[in-house]
Short mmCIF file of C-alpha atoms in Angstrom, two decimals:
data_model
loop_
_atom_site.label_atom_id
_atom_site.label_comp_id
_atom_site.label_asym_id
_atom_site.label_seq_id
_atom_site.Cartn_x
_atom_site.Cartn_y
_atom_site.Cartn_z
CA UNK A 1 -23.79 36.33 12.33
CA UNK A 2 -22.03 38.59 9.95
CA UNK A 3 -21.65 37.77 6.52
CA UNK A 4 -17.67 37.99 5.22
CA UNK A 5 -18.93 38.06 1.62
CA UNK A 6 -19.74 42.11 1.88
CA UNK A 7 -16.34 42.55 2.87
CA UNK A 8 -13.23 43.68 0.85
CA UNK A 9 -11.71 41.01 -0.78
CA UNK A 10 -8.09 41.39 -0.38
CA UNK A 11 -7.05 39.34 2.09
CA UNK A 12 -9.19 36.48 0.81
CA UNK A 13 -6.86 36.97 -2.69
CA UNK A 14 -3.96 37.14 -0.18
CA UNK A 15 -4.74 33.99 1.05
CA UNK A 16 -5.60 32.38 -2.04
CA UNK A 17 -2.28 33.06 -3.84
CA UNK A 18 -0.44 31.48 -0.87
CA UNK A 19 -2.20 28.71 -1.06
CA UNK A 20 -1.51 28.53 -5.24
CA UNK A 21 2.35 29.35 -4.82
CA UNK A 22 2.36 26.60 -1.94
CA UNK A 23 0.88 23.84 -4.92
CA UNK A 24 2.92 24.92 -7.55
CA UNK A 25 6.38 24.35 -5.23
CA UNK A 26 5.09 21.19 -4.46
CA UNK A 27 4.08 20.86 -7.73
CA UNK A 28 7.61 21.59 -9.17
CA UNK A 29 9.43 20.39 -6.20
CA UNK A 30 8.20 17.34 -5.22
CA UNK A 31 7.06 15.50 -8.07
CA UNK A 32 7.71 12.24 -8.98
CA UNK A 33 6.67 10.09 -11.65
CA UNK A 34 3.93 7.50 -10.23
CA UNK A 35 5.41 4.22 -9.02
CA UNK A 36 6.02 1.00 -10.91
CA UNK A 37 6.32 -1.20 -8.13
CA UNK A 38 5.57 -0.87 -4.60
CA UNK A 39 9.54 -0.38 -3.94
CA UNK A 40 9.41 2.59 -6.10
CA UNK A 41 8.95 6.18 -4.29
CA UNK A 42 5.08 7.60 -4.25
CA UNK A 43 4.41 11.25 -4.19
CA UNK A 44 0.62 10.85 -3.63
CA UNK A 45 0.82 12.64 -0.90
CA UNK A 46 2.79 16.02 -1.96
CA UNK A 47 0.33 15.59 -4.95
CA UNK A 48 -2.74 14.91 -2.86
CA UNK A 49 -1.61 18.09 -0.91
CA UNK A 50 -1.11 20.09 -4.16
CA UNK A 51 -4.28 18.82 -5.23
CA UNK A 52 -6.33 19.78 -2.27
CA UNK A 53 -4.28 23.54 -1.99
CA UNK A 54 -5.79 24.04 -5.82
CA UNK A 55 -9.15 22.92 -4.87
CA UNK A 56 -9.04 25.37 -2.24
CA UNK A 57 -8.43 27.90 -4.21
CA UNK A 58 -10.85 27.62 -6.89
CA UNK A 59 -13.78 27.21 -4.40
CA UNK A 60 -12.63 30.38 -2.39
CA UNK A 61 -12.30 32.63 -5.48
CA UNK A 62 -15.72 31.16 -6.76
CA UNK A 63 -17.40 32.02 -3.69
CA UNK A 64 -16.04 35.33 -3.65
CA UNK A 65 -17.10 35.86 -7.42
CA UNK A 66 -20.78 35.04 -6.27
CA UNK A 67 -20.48 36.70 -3.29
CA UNK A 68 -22.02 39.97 -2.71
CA UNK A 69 -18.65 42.55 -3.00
CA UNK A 70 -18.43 41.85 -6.41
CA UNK A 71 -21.87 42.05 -6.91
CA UNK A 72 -21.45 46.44 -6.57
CA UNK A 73 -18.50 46.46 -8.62
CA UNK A 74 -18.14 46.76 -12.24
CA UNK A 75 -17.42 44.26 -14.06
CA UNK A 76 -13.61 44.97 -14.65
CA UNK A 77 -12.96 45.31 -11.37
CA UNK A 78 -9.25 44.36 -10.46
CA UNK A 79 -10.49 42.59 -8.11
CA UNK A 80 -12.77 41.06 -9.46
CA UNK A 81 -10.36 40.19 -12.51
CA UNK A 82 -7.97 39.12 -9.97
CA UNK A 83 -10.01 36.37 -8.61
CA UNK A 84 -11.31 35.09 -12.03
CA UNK A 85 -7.78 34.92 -13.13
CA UNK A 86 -6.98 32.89 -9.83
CA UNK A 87 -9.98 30.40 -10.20
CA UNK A 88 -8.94 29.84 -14.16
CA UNK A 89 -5.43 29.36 -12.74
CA UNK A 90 -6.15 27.03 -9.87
CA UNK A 91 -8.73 24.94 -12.28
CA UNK A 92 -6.52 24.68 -14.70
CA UNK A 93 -3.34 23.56 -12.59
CA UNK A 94 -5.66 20.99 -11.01
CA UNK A 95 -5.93 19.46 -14.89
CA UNK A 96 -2.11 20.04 -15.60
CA UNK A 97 -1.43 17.90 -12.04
CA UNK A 98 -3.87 14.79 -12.98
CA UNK A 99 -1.91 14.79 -16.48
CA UNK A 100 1.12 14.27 -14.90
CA UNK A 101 0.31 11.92 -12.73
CA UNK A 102 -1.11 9.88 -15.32
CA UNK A 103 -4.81 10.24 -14.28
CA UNK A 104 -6.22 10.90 -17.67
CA UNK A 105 -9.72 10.27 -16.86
CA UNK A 106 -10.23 12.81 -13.80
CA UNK A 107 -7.86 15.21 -16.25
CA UNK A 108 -10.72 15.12 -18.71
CA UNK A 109 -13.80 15.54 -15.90
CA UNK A 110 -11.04 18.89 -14.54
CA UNK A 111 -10.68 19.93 -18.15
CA UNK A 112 -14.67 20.21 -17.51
CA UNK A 113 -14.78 22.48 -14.38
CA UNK A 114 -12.47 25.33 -16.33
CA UNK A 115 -14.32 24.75 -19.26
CA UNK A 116 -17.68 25.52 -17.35
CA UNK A 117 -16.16 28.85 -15.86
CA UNK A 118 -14.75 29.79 -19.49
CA UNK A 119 -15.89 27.92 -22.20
CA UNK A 120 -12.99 29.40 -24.59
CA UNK A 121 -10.14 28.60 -22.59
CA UNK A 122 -7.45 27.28 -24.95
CA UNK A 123 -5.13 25.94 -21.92
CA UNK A 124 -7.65 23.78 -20.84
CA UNK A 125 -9.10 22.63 -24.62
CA UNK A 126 -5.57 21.78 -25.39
CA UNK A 127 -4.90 19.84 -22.06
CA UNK A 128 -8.81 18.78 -22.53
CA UNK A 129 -7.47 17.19 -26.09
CA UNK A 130 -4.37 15.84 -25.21
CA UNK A 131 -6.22 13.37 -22.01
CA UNK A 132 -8.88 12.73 -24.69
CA UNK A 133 -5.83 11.16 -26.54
CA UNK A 134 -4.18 9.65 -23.69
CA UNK A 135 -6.94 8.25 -21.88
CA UNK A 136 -7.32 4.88 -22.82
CA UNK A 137 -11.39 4.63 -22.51
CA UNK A 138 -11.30 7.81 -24.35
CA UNK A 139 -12.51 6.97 -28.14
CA UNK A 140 -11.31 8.24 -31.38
CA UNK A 141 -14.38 10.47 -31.66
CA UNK A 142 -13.80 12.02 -28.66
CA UNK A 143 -10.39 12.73 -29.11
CA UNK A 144 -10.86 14.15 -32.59
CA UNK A 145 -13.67 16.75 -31.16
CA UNK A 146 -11.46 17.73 -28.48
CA UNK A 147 -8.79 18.52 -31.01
CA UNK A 148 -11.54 19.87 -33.10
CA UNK A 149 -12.58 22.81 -30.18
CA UNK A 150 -9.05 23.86 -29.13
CA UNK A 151 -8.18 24.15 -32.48
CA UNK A 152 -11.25 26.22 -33.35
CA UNK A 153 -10.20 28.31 -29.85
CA UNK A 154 -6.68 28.66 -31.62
CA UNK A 155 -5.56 32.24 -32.60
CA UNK A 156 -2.08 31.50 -34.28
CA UNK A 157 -0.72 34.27 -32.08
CA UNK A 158 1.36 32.24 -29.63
CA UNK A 159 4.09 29.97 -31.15
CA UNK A 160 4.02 27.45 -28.14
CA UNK A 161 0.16 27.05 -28.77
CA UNK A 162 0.51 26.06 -32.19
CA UNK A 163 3.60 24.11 -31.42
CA UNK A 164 0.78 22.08 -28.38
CA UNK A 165 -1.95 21.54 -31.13
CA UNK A 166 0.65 20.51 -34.08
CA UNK A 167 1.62 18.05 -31.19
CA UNK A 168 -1.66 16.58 -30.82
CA UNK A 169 -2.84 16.17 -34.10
CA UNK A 170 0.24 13.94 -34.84
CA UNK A 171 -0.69 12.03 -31.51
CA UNK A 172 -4.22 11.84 -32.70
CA UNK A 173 -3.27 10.60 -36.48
CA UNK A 174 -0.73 7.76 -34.47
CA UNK A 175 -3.33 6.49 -32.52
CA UNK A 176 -6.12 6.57 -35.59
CA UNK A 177 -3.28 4.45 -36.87
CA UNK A 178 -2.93 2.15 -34.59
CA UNK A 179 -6.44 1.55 -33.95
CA UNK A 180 -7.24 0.84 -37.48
CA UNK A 181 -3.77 -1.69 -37.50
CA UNK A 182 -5.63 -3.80 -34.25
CA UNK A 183 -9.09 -3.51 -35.84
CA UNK A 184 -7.73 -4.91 -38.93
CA UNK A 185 -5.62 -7.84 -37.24
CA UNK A 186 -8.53 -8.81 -35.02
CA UNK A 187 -10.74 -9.15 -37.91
CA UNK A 188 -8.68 -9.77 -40.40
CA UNK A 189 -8.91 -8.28 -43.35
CA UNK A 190 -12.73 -7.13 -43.81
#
C-alpha cells in the first residue's frame, strides 16, 4: 500500500480549491435567509452542501500539513503556505456560513477550530465576537472577552477591521443595556 502523503502536493491543492470555489458559489449564489414558516423556501441543502465542500477542505489541507511532504520542506514553503492559507480559509468560511444562517452556537464552536490552527486570527476573533453577541445562551462575559481578544488581535491597519470591531462594541454596549433594563424590571428596582 503506498502512502499518497510523500507525494507532491499539487493536485491535492488543485482539488481543494475546486472544492472552496464550488462553496463559495453556492455560498453567494444560493443563499437564502432561513425560513419562517414551512411555506417559506429552505436552502439547507445548498448550505449543507457548502458546508460539507468546506469541511472537506480543511481536513484535506490538514492532513497534508501533517503529512510527510511537508515534513522535508522548509517552513515557507509555497506549498506549504498554500495549504495553511486554504485550511484558514475553509475554517473560517465554515464560521462566516453558520453566521448567516443564524446558527450562532456552532458559529462560536467553528470560531474554535480556526482559532486552534491560528490562535491570532482576527477574522475569526471578530466573527468569534460578533456570535458571542448574537447567540442568545451566550452571556455578557463571554461576549465582552470575545470583544476583548479581537480587539487585542487588532492592528488599526485595515479600515474595514476597525469599522467590524467599532460595530461590535456598540452591539455589545446595546445588549449590556438591555440586559440590565430586564434585570431591573424583573426585580424591580434592587
Amino acid at each position: 500500500c503506498m502512502t499518497f502523503t510523500r507525494l507532491n502536493p499539487y493536485f491535492t491543492i488543485q482539488k481543494a480549491l475546486t472544492k472552496k470555489k464550488m462553496a463559495n458559489d453556492i455560498y453567494q449564489c444560493e443563499w437564502c435567509p432561513p425560513p419562517k414558516s414551512s411555506d417559506d423556501p429552505s436552502c439547507e441543502q445548498a448550505m449543507g452542501r457548502a458546508l460539507r465542500l468546506y469541511s472537506k477542505t480543511a481536513k484535506e489541507m490538514e492532513t497534508l500539513l501533517q503529512g510527510n511532504y511537508f515534513q522535508q520542506v522548509e517552513k515557507d514553503h509555497p506549498q506549504r503556505l498554500e495549504s495553511q492559507k486554504l485550511l484558514l480559509d475553509a475554517l473560517n468560511n465554515i464560521v462566516a456560513l453558520h453566521l448567516r444562517q443564524k446558527e450562532y452556537h456552532k458559529a462560536k464552536l467553528a470560531s474554535v477550530n480556526v482559532l486552534e490552527v491560528d490562535p491570532h486570527n482576527l477574522k475569526a476573533l471578530l466573527r468569534a465576537a460578533k456570535a458571542a453577541m448574537l447567540d442568545p445562551a451566550s452571556t455578557l462575559e463571554e461576549a465582552s472577552a470575545a470583544i476583548a481578544a479581537a480587539e487585542s488581535e487588532i492592528t488599526y491597519k485595515n479600515p474595514e477591521e476597525e469599522k467590524q470591531l467599532q460595530r461590535l462594541k456598540v452591539l455589545f454596549k446595546k445588549k449590556k443595556q438591555e440586559y440590565k433594563e430586564t434585570t431591573k424590571s424583573m426585580f424591580g428596582n434592587k
